[in-house]
mmCIF file of C-alpha atoms in Angstrom:
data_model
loop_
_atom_site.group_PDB
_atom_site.id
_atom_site.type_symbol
_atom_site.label_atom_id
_atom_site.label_comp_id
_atom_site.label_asym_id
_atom_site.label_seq_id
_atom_site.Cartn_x
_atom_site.Cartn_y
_atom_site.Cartn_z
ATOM 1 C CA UNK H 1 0.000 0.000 0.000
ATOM 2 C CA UNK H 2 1.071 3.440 -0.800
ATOM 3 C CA UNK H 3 1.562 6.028 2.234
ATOM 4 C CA UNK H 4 -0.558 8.646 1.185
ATOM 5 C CA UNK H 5 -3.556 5.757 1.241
ATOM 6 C CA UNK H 6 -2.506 4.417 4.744
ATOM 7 C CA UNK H 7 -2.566 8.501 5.954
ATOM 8 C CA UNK H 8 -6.255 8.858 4.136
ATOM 9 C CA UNK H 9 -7.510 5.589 5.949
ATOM 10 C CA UNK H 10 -5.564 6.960 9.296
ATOM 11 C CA UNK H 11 -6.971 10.266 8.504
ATOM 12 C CA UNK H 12 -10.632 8.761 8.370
ATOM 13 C CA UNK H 13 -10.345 6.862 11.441
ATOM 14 C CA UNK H 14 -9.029 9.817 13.562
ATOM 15 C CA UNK H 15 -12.018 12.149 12.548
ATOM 16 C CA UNK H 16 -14.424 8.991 13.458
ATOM 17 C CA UNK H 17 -13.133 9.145 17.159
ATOM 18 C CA UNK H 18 -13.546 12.443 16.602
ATOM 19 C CA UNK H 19 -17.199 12.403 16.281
ATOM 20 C CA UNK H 20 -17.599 9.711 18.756
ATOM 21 C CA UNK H 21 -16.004 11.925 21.565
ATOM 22 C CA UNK H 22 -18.104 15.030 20.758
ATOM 23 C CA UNK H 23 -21.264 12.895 20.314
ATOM 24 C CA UNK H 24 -20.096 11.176 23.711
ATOM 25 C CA UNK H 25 -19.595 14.339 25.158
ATOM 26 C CA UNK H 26 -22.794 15.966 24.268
ATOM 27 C CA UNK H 27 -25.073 13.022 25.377
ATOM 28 C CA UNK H 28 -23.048 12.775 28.913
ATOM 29 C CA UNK H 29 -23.972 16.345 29.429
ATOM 30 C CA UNK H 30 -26.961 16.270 28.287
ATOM 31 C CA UNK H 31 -27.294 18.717 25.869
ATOM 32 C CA UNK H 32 -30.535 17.957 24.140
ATOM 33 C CA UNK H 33 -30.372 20.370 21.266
ATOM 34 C CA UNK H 34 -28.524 23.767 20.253
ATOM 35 C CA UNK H 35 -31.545 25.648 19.660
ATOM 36 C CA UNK H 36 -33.051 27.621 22.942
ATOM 37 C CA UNK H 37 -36.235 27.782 21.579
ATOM 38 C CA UNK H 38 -39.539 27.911 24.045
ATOM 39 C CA UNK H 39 -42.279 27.092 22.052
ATOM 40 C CA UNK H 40 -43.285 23.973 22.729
ATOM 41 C CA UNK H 41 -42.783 25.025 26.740
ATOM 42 C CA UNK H 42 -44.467 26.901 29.379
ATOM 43 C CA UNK H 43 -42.398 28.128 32.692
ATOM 44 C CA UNK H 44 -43.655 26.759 36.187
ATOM 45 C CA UNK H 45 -41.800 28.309 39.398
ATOM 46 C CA UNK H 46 -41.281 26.677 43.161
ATOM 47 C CA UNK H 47 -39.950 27.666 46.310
ATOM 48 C CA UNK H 48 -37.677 25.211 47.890
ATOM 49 C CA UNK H 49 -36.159 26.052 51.652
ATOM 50 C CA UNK H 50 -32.980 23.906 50.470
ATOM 51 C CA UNK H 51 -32.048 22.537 46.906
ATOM 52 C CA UNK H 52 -29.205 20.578 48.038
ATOM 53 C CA UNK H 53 -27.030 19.963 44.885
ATOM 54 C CA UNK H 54 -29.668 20.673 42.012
ATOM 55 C CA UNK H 55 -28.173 22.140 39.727
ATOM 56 C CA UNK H 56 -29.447 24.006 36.346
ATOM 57 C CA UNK H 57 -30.686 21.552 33.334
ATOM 58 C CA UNK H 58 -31.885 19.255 35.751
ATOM 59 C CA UNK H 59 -34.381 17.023 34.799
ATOM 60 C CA UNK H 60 -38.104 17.584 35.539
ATOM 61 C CA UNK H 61 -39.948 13.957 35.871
ATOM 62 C CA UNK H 62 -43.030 12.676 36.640
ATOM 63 C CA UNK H 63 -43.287 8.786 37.298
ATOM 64 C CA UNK H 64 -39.775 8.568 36.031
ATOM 65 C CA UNK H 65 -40.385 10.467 32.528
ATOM 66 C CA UNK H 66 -38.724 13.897 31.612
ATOM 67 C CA UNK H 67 -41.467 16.334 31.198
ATOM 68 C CA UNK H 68 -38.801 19.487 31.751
ATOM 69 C CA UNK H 69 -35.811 20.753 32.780
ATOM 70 C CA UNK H 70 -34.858 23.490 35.456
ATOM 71 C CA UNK H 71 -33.824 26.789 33.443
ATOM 72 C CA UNK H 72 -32.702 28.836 36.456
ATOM 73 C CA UNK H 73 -32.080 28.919 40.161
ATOM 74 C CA UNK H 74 -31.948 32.409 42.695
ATOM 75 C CA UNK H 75 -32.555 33.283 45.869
ATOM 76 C CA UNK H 76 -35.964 34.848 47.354
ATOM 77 C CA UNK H 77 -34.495 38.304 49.047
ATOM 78 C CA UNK H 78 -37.694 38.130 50.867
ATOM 79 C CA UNK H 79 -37.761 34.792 52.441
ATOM 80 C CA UNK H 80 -34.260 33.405 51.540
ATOM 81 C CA UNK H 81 -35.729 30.468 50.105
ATOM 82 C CA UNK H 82 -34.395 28.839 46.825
ATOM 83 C CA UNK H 83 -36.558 29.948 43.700
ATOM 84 C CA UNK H 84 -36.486 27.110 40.885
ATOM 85 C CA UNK H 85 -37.448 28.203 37.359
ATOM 86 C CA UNK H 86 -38.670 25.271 35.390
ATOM 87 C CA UNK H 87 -39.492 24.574 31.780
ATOM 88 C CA UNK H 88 -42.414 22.203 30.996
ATOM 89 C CA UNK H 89 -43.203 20.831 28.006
ATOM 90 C CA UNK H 90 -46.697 21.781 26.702
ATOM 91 C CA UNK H 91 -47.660 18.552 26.459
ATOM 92 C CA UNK H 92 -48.457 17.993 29.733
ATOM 93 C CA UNK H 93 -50.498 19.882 31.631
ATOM 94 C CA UNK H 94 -50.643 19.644 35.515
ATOM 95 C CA UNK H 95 -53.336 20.488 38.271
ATOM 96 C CA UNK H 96 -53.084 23.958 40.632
ATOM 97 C CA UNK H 97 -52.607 21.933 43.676
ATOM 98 C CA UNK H 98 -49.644 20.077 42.422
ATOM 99 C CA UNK H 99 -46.857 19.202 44.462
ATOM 100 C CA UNK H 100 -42.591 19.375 43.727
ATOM 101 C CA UNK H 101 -40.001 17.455 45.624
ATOM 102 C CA UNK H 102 -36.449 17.557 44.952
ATOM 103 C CA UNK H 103 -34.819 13.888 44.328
ATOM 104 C CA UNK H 104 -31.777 11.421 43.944
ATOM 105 C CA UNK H 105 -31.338 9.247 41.903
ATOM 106 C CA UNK H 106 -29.780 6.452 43.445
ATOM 107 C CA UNK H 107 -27.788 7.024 46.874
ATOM 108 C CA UNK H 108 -25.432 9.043 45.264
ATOM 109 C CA UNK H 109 -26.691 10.339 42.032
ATOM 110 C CA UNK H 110 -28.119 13.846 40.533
ATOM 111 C CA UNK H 111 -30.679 15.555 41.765
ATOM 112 C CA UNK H 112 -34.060 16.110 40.125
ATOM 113 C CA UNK H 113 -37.404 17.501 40.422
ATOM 114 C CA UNK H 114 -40.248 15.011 40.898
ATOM 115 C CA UNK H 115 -43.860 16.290 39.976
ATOM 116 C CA UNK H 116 -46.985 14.624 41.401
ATOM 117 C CA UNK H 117 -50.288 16.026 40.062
ATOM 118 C CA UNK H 118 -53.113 16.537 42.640
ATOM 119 C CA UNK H 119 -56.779 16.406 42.048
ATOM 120 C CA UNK H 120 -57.913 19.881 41.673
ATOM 121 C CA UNK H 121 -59.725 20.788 38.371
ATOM 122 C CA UNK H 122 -57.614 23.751 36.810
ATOM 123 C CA UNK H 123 -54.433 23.358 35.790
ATOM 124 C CA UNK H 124 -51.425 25.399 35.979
ATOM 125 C CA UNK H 125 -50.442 28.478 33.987
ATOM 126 C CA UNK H 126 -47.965 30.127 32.675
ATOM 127 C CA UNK H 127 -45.389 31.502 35.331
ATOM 128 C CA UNK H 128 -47.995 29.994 38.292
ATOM 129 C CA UNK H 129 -46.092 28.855 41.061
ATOM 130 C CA UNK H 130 -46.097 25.347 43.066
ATOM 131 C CA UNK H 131 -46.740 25.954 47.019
ATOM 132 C CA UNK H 132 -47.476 22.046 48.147
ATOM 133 C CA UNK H 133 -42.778 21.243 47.627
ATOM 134 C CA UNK H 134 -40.444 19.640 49.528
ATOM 135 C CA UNK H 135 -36.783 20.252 49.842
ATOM 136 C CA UNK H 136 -33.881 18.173 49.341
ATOM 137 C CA UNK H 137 -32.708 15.970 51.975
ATOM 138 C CA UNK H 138 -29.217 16.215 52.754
ATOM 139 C CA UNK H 139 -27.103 13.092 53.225
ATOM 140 C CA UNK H 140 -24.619 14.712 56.043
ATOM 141 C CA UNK H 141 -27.711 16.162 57.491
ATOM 142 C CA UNK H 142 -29.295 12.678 58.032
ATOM 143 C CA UNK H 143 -25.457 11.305 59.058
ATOM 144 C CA UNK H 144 -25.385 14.157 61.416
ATOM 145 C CA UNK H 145 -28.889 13.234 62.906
ATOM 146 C CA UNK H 146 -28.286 9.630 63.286
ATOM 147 C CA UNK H 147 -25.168 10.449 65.136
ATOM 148 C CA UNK H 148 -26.518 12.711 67.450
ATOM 149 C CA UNK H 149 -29.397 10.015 68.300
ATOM 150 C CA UNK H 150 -26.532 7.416 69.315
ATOM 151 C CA UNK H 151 -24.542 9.148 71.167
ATOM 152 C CA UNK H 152 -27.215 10.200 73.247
ATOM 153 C CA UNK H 153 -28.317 7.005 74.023
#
């Protein structure tokens, strides 16, 4: 074989892994698409007294399914409480007296919000807020209880 047609076929195979790292790279961080568009979306807000480790882009589930992602995270001046921005999909629709709860997956994994729809008739708006949520729970928080419960026995 000629070099310049073992470079080409080199050449080829380095742009492959290439591709495969970017692709890789893309899916790990979950990039779903380069486009910021909201119009299949509608923006839901709740106040959370601790987020733990949520992060932006974290998913939005309900019974395990993505039905959003969290766009932005601040802090109340008013109350000092965490306010979560989220993006739903239009798709899904979800009742005024829905409650949010902020959850691991697995004992070490990321944190997400879970959505559980209640039974109330209407549904929620555009930038309506969820009041029924419940905060993270914090793994050297628990540690730090069950210590303090042994020791004092």
């Amino acid at each position: 074989m000629k070099r310049s047609t073992i470079d080409f076929w080199v050449g080829i195979f380095v742009v492959i892994g290439l591709a495969c790292i970017v692709f890789l790279s893309l899916k790990v961080a979950n990039i779903t698409s380069f486009s910021s568009s909201s119009n299949g979306t509608y923006t839901l807000y709740a106040k959370f007294s601790n987020i733990g480790s949520l992060k932006n882009d974290a998913p939005v589930k309900v019974s395990g399914f993505t039905v959003g992602r969290v766009t932005s995270i601040g802090l109340d001046p008013n109350t000092y409480q965490a306010r979560v921005t989220m993006q739903i999909d239009k798709h899904y629709q979800f009742t005024s007296d829905s409650s949010a709860e902020i959850l691991t997956t697995g004992l070490l994994g990321e944190q997400y919000i879970g959505l559980q729809s209640g039974g109330d008739v209407d549904d929620l708006k555009n930038d309506d807020t969820i009041t029924l949520t419940s905060s993270a729970m914090v793994l050297e928080q628990l540690i730090s209880k069950f210590m303090t419960n042994m020791s004092s026995k």
